[in-house]
Amino acid sequence: MNDKLLAKAVQDYINANLNTDINQIALAKSPFEGITPAELATQIGAKKKSEKKLPTWFRTKNIYYPPVLSIEQTSSEVTARYKSKLAKGNTLIDITGGFGIDTYYFAQKVKKVIHCEINPELSAIAKNNAQVLGAKNIEFKVGDGIAYIQNNSSLFDTIYVDPARRAEKGKVFMLRDCTPDVVTNLEALLKKSSRVIIKTAPLLDISAGLAELNQVSEIQIISVKNECKELLWIIDKGFDKDTKITAVTLNNEVEKDFSFYRSEANGTIQFAESLHVGGYLYEPDAALLKSGAFNLIGLTYELIKLHTQTQLFTADFIKTDFPGRIFKIEAILSTGELKKEQNLRGNVIVRNYPAKPEDLVKKYKIKADQEQFLIFTRIASGENVILKASIIQYY
């Protein structure tokens, strides 16, 4: 960590060049002694990347940034603030501390937090930033988090871990494929804590994760603006009951959730044989879809499902507590009727329909429109339909 980067003149230069091409910065001569062009480019690129994801860090003076990859891999402020509520007790250790976003928000809820990071440079950066942000209840340790817990006599109320997938692994992965290996070390972790929280990418299959882990009391699926961001596996020592699944949507300061127990996931639902103009179409948020409780979603909100393989629902009423988009159906068209339409406009959505959005846009010469939607889908009778619809609720 190069402390010269925190000098006022250097910070002013970084802020003045946030919109400058960092490749140009990296290739130019550094205007500061003891600071390389590459270091300046890294600070500028990483700070710019933080503007929307980490607004508190972006707005705060004298924040030191790691390489852009660390910013891409870290939790957003939105998700870190939410997950801090899941901490149990007064002490927490983050054994994969990284840039320290999760650690910082846990420290807002817990009396004492330990940030453990194997990379000395990243540990020093996180420590500097915590001091700048006024977080005084975080202790920083350099080293392997698993080894620290095993070699330390201290007990913790909560252990938090964000395992990294090993680079050589493909798109489909198991928890055993990650570092640290929480599956092999879970028993050791539970000897030192009554609660372990594991963060994984949403790409991890829920059933596969449950096959590897035990004592999972709850799985939380977190999405932001209809994009699934992470899975949180809450493991409570001695838990042997039905696992709870909670889909959480975080959008513009509005939080909605949909919870059920795994044994409740399946249910019998009514299917729509037809649709009508003036009705409403419901599209579940990405977190709800990840939960796999497709029929239960409709039953909970008293909706009718369009088709077994179409995760869309309909009703004659609006329920604003529904986590997802709601559309008002303005017209129902066949493909023949669509061909006759002139000056077609709309945001194309395809759900269980035998064509790709880009092909439909080209075929029917559809112009983009953010408020009007053309939804290509299938209903229970097997009929393909095109719905002209306006958006009522985004999230």
XYZ file of C-alpha atoms in Angstrom:
395
model
C 0.000 0.000 0.000
C 1.535 3.270 -1.181
C 0.581 5.981 1.340
C 1.695 8.681 -1.111
C -1.536 8.048 -3.010
C -3.446 9.597 -0.096
C -1.743 12.991 -0.421
C -4.219 15.807 -1.155
C -2.699 16.702 -4.519
C -2.850 13.074 -5.635
C -6.443 12.656 -4.428
C -7.399 15.844 -6.295
C -5.783 14.427 -9.432
C -7.684 11.117 -9.051
C -11.011 12.922 -8.634
C -10.325 15.217 -11.588
C -9.596 12.256 -13.859
C -12.447 9.880 -13.002
C -13.770 10.133 -16.550
C -10.365 9.892 -18.219
C -9.405 6.706 -20.077
C -7.328 4.766 -17.534
C -5.237 3.247 -20.343
C -4.184 6.778 -21.206
C -3.294 7.383 -17.537
C -1.316 4.145 -17.343
C 0.738 4.973 -20.442
C 1.436 8.591 -19.521
C 4.211 9.833 -17.238
C 3.195 10.085 -13.596
C 3.062 13.707 -12.348
C 3.952 12.544 -8.824
C 7.254 11.322 -7.435
C 7.096 7.843 -5.903
C 3.817 6.969 -7.642
C 3.671 4.944 -10.836
C 1.206 5.538 -13.691
C -0.203 2.041 -13.055
C -0.992 2.937 -9.434
C -2.845 6.071 -10.519
C -4.786 4.112 -13.147
C -5.756 1.490 -10.564
C -7.064 4.087 -8.113
C -9.031 5.925 -10.799
C -10.497 2.763 -12.338
C -11.476 1.225 -9.007
C -12.977 4.436 -7.636
C -15.035 4.926 -10.787
C -16.250 1.323 -10.503
C -17.356 2.063 -6.928
C -19.551 5.057 -7.738
C -22.872 3.187 -7.815
C -21.899 -0.039 -6.066
C -20.185 1.572 -3.060
C -21.466 5.164 -2.847
C -20.303 5.730 0.758
C -16.740 4.783 -0.150
C -16.924 6.828 -3.364
C -18.068 9.968 -1.531
C -15.584 9.657 1.347
C -12.190 11.380 1.142
C -8.934 9.391 1.408
C -10.382 5.990 0.550
C -7.665 3.720 -0.811
C -8.783 1.347 -3.558
C -7.591 -2.162 -4.461
C -7.432 -3.475 -8.054
C -10.724 -3.304 -9.975
C -11.190 -7.084 -9.676
C -11.608 -6.742 -5.899
C -14.327 -4.124 -6.436
C -16.111 -6.427 -8.872
C -15.973 -9.353 -6.433
C -17.019 -7.499 -3.281
C -20.560 -7.190 -1.976
C -22.455 -4.036 -2.854
C -23.415 -1.657 -0.062
C -27.068 -2.565 -0.569
C -26.523 -6.280 0.037
C -23.915 -5.768 2.788
C -26.258 -3.514 4.739
C -29.042 -6.074 4.436
C -26.985 -9.093 5.490
C -25.659 -7.309 8.572
C -29.107 -7.978 10.100
C -28.372 -11.710 9.995
C -25.462 -11.503 12.430
C -26.132 -13.129 15.788
C -24.732 -12.009 19.145
C -21.955 -9.535 19.966
C -18.880 -10.960 18.220
C -18.321 -11.819 14.562
C -15.335 -12.888 12.485
C -15.226 -12.398 8.729
C -12.706 -15.021 7.670
C -12.555 -13.838 4.037
C -12.513 -10.107 4.748
C -11.359 -8.797 1.366
C -12.011 -5.097 0.722
C -14.046 -5.015 3.938
C -17.524 -3.944 2.793
C -19.354 -6.749 4.603
C -17.088 -6.344 7.638
C -17.880 -2.633 7.867
C -21.645 -3.201 7.891
C -21.419 -6.091 10.348
C -19.525 -3.683 12.622
C -22.592 -1.411 12.610
C -24.619 -4.231 14.215
C -22.087 -6.185 16.299
C -19.921 -4.948 19.182
C -16.675 -6.526 17.973
C -15.688 -7.731 14.487
C -12.490 -9.395 13.283
C -11.517 -8.958 9.633
C -9.258 -11.807 8.523
C -7.594 -11.536 5.103
C -4.792 -13.649 3.662
C -3.557 -10.886 1.311
C -1.470 -8.400 3.401
C -1.984 -5.544 0.915
C -5.769 -5.963 0.879
C -5.818 -6.217 4.683
C -3.890 -2.933 4.975
C -6.265 -1.241 2.508
C -9.358 -2.417 4.397
C -7.831 -1.244 7.700
C -7.057 2.212 6.296
C -10.578 2.615 4.975
C -12.218 1.439 8.189
C -10.277 4.109 10.075
C -11.286 6.756 7.529
C -14.941 5.694 7.869
C -14.748 5.809 11.668
C -15.299 2.088 12.315
C -13.386 1.581 15.561
C -14.658 -1.865 16.568
C -12.907 -3.850 13.823
C -9.694 -5.762 14.476
C -7.601 -6.691 11.413
C -5.659 -9.946 11.120
C -3.455 -11.004 8.214
C -3.564 -14.712 7.452
C -5.710 -17.704 6.594
C -9.118 -17.320 8.269
C -9.713 -21.034 8.829
C -6.265 -21.441 10.409
C -6.857 -18.384 12.620
C -10.063 -19.878 14.009
C -8.531 -23.316 14.545
C -5.450 -21.928 16.311
C -7.343 -19.431 18.442
C -9.158 -20.256 21.661
C -11.745 -17.496 21.170
C -15.396 -18.287 20.479
C -17.524 -16.155 18.154
C -21.270 -15.629 18.007
C -21.195 -15.516 14.194
C -18.697 -16.593 11.559
C -19.062 -15.104 8.077
C -17.373 -16.554 5.010
C -17.459 -15.660 1.320
C -15.645 -18.545 -0.421
C -14.043 -17.855 -3.798
C -14.493 -20.288 -6.661
C -11.236 -21.766 -7.854
C -10.248 -20.331 -11.218
C -9.906 -23.669 -12.974
C -13.506 -24.683 -12.254
C -16.236 -24.311 -14.888
C -19.632 -22.651 -14.760
C -21.244 -25.403 -12.656
C -19.606 -25.636 -9.262
C -19.892 -27.194 -5.845
C -19.020 -25.642 -2.500
C -16.113 -28.070 -2.223
C -14.704 -26.374 -5.320
C -14.286 -23.099 -3.412
C -11.557 -21.617 -1.231
C -11.816 -21.913 1.705
C -13.507 -25.298 1.611
C -16.403 -24.677 4.002
C -17.813 -28.178 3.532
C -14.735 -29.921 4.899
C -14.236 -27.289 7.608
C -17.855 -26.781 8.670
C -17.584 -28.946 11.791
C -14.502 -27.002 12.892
C -16.313 -23.701 12.349
C -19.335 -24.820 14.369
C -17.055 -25.714 17.282
C -16.187 -22.026 17.508
C -19.571 -20.488 16.740
C -23.308 -21.127 16.980
C -23.987 -19.478 13.611
C -22.116 -19.629 10.303
C -23.209 -17.470 7.364
C -21.908 -18.496 3.954
C -22.245 -16.224 0.951
C -22.191 -17.835 -2.504
C -22.900 -16.773 -6.055
C -26.566 -17.259 -7.086
C -25.415 -19.715 -9.695
C -24.976 -22.410 -6.997
C -27.848 -24.895 -7.152
C -29.867 -24.892 -3.913
C -30.375 -28.658 -3.813
C -26.686 -29.249 -4.511
C -25.707 -26.878 -1.699
C -28.039 -28.592 0.763
C -26.569 -31.963 -0.230
C -23.119 -30.704 0.822
C -24.080 -28.773 3.956
C -25.973 -29.708 7.103
C -27.747 -27.745 9.847
C -28.897 -25.130 7.293
C -31.725 -23.256 9.010
C -32.353 -20.807 6.176
C -31.274 -19.916 2.662
C -31.763 -16.320 1.614
C -31.762 -15.424 -2.074
C -30.897 -11.755 -2.550
C -31.727 -9.765 -5.665
C -31.276 -6.097 -6.508
C -33.436 -4.591 -9.249
C -34.444 -8.028 -10.553
C -30.879 -9.350 -10.702
C -29.969 -12.224 -8.400
C -26.798 -11.172 -6.559
C -26.042 -13.791 -3.905
C -27.218 -16.722 -1.830
C -26.822 -16.626 1.943
C -26.655 -19.984 3.719
C -27.460 -19.574 7.424
C -26.180 -22.523 9.434
C -27.202 -22.753 13.078
C -25.520 -25.310 15.305
C -27.819 -28.245 16.095
C -30.532 -27.261 13.613
C -32.326 -30.360 12.278
C -35.712 -29.086 11.054
C -37.123 -27.996 7.696
C -34.981 -25.398 5.925
C -36.625 -22.046 5.297
C -36.182 -20.398 1.899
C -36.495 -16.616 1.690
C -36.369 -14.600 -1.516
C -35.446 -10.990 -0.757
C -35.755 -8.146 -3.257
C -33.917 -4.877 -2.561
C -34.980 -2.040 -4.828
C -34.709 1.713 -4.300
C -34.913 1.463 -0.483
C -37.924 -0.875 -0.789
C -37.490 -4.381 0.643
C -39.877 -7.244 -0.098
C -39.582 -10.897 0.845
C -41.227 -14.207 0.046
C -40.643 -17.077 2.496
C -41.585 -20.733 2.693
C -40.293 -24.021 4.046
C -38.899 -26.555 1.592
C -41.667 -29.032 2.385
C -44.191 -26.406 1.231
C -42.567 -25.680 -2.124
C -44.951 -27.735 -4.234
C -48.641 -27.010 -4.599
C -51.539 -27.338 -7.031
C -52.399 -24.191 -8.919
C -55.073 -23.121 -11.390
C -53.982 -22.476 -14.969
C -55.267 -19.797 -17.341
C -57.046 -21.165 -20.415
C -57.398 -17.636 -21.767
C -56.481 -14.040 -21.013
C -58.452 -10.838 -21.359
C -57.760 -7.182 -22.037
C -57.737 -5.129 -18.843
C -56.323 -7.969 -16.740
C -52.910 -7.896 -15.105
C -49.808 -9.960 -15.791
C -47.377 -10.766 -12.964
C -43.710 -11.630 -13.533
C -41.856 -12.847 -10.407
C -38.545 -11.245 -9.448
C -35.362 -13.208 -10.193
C -34.991 -14.149 -6.501
C -38.447 -15.768 -6.462
C -37.658 -17.709 -9.610
C -34.382 -18.929 -8.110
C -36.355 -20.295 -5.136
C -38.041 -22.830 -7.431
C -41.430 -22.508 -5.704
C -43.186 -21.661 -8.959
C -46.723 -22.757 -8.054
C -46.464 -21.501 -4.470
C -45.793 -17.988 -5.759
C -49.184 -17.969 -7.479
C -50.999 -19.561 -4.558
C -49.558 -17.061 -2.082
C -50.661 -14.038 -4.088
C -53.923 -15.634 -5.368
C -52.773 -15.586 -8.991
C -53.515 -17.895 -11.936
C -50.559 -19.368 -13.792
C -50.310 -19.077 -17.571
C -48.703 -22.464 -18.312
C -46.732 -25.220 -16.557
C -43.518 -24.006 -18.177
C -44.395 -20.293 -18.185
C -43.478 -18.578 -14.939
C -45.978 -15.781 -15.513
C -49.255 -15.251 -13.656
C -52.455 -13.305 -14.170
C -55.213 -11.723 -12.068
C -57.910 -9.053 -12.297
C -56.392 -7.066 -9.427
C -53.133 -5.407 -8.435
C -51.132 -6.553 -5.400
C -48.311 -4.072 -4.889
C -46.641 -6.283 -2.260
C -45.849 -8.776 -5.056
C -42.046 -8.963 -5.536
C -41.764 -8.487 -9.268
C -43.134 -6.673 -12.276
C -46.837 -6.102 -12.911
C -48.215 -5.273 -16.368
C -51.657 -4.232 -17.572
C -52.786 -6.192 -20.629
C -53.897 -3.753 -23.341
C -54.245 -6.123 -26.301
C -53.945 -9.836 -27.075
C -52.648 -10.680 -30.536
C -51.972 -13.724 -32.655
C -48.892 -13.840 -34.890
C -51.140 -13.163 -37.879
C -52.561 -10.053 -36.248
C -49.092 -8.907 -35.229
C -47.906 -9.005 -38.855
C -50.614 -6.489 -39.787
C -49.584 -4.037 -37.080
C -47.836 -0.869 -38.283
C -45.080 0.984 -36.448
C -44.735 -1.618 -33.702
C -43.056 -0.358 -30.536
C -42.223 -2.143 -27.320
C -39.711 -3.758 -25.019
C -39.776 -7.406 -26.142
C -40.059 -10.115 -23.469
C -40.041 -13.817 -24.380
C -41.293 -16.446 -21.907
C -41.796 -20.045 -23.080
C -42.122 -18.986 -26.702
C -40.313 -20.599 -29.669
C -38.217 -17.594 -30.723
C -35.475 -15.314 -29.462
C -36.169 -11.645 -28.605
C -33.628 -10.334 -31.125
C -35.155 -12.447 -33.916
C -38.668 -11.192 -33.100
C -37.490 -7.578 -33.088
C -35.996 -8.047 -36.532
C -38.904 -10.060 -37.957
C -41.641 -7.633 -36.888
C -39.519 -4.461 -37.099
C -40.194 -3.584 -33.475
C -38.812 -0.271 -32.231
C -37.644 0.078 -28.651
C -39.975 1.597 -26.048
C -39.354 1.594 -22.285
C -42.986 1.982 -21.194
C -44.715 -0.276 -23.728
C -44.073 -4.028 -23.713
C -44.656 -6.850 -26.155
C -44.736 -10.140 -24.267
C -44.461 -13.325 -26.317
C -45.635 -16.315 -24.282
C -47.806 -19.440 -24.085
C -50.979 -20.206 -22.137
C -52.292 -23.505 -20.710
C -54.149 -24.465 -23.923
C -50.780 -24.558 -25.679
C -51.609 -21.460 -27.722
C -48.856 -18.921 -28.334
C -49.988 -15.360 -27.657
C -48.520 -11.877 -27.878
C -49.556 -9.404 -25.202
C -49.353 -5.681 -25.612
C -48.904 -4.369 -22.098
C -47.931 -1.312 -20.089
C -45.791 -1.477 -16.970
C -47.592 -0.824 -13.656
C -44.860 -1.888 -11.214
C -41.181 -2.491 -11.851
C -40.209 -4.240 -8.584
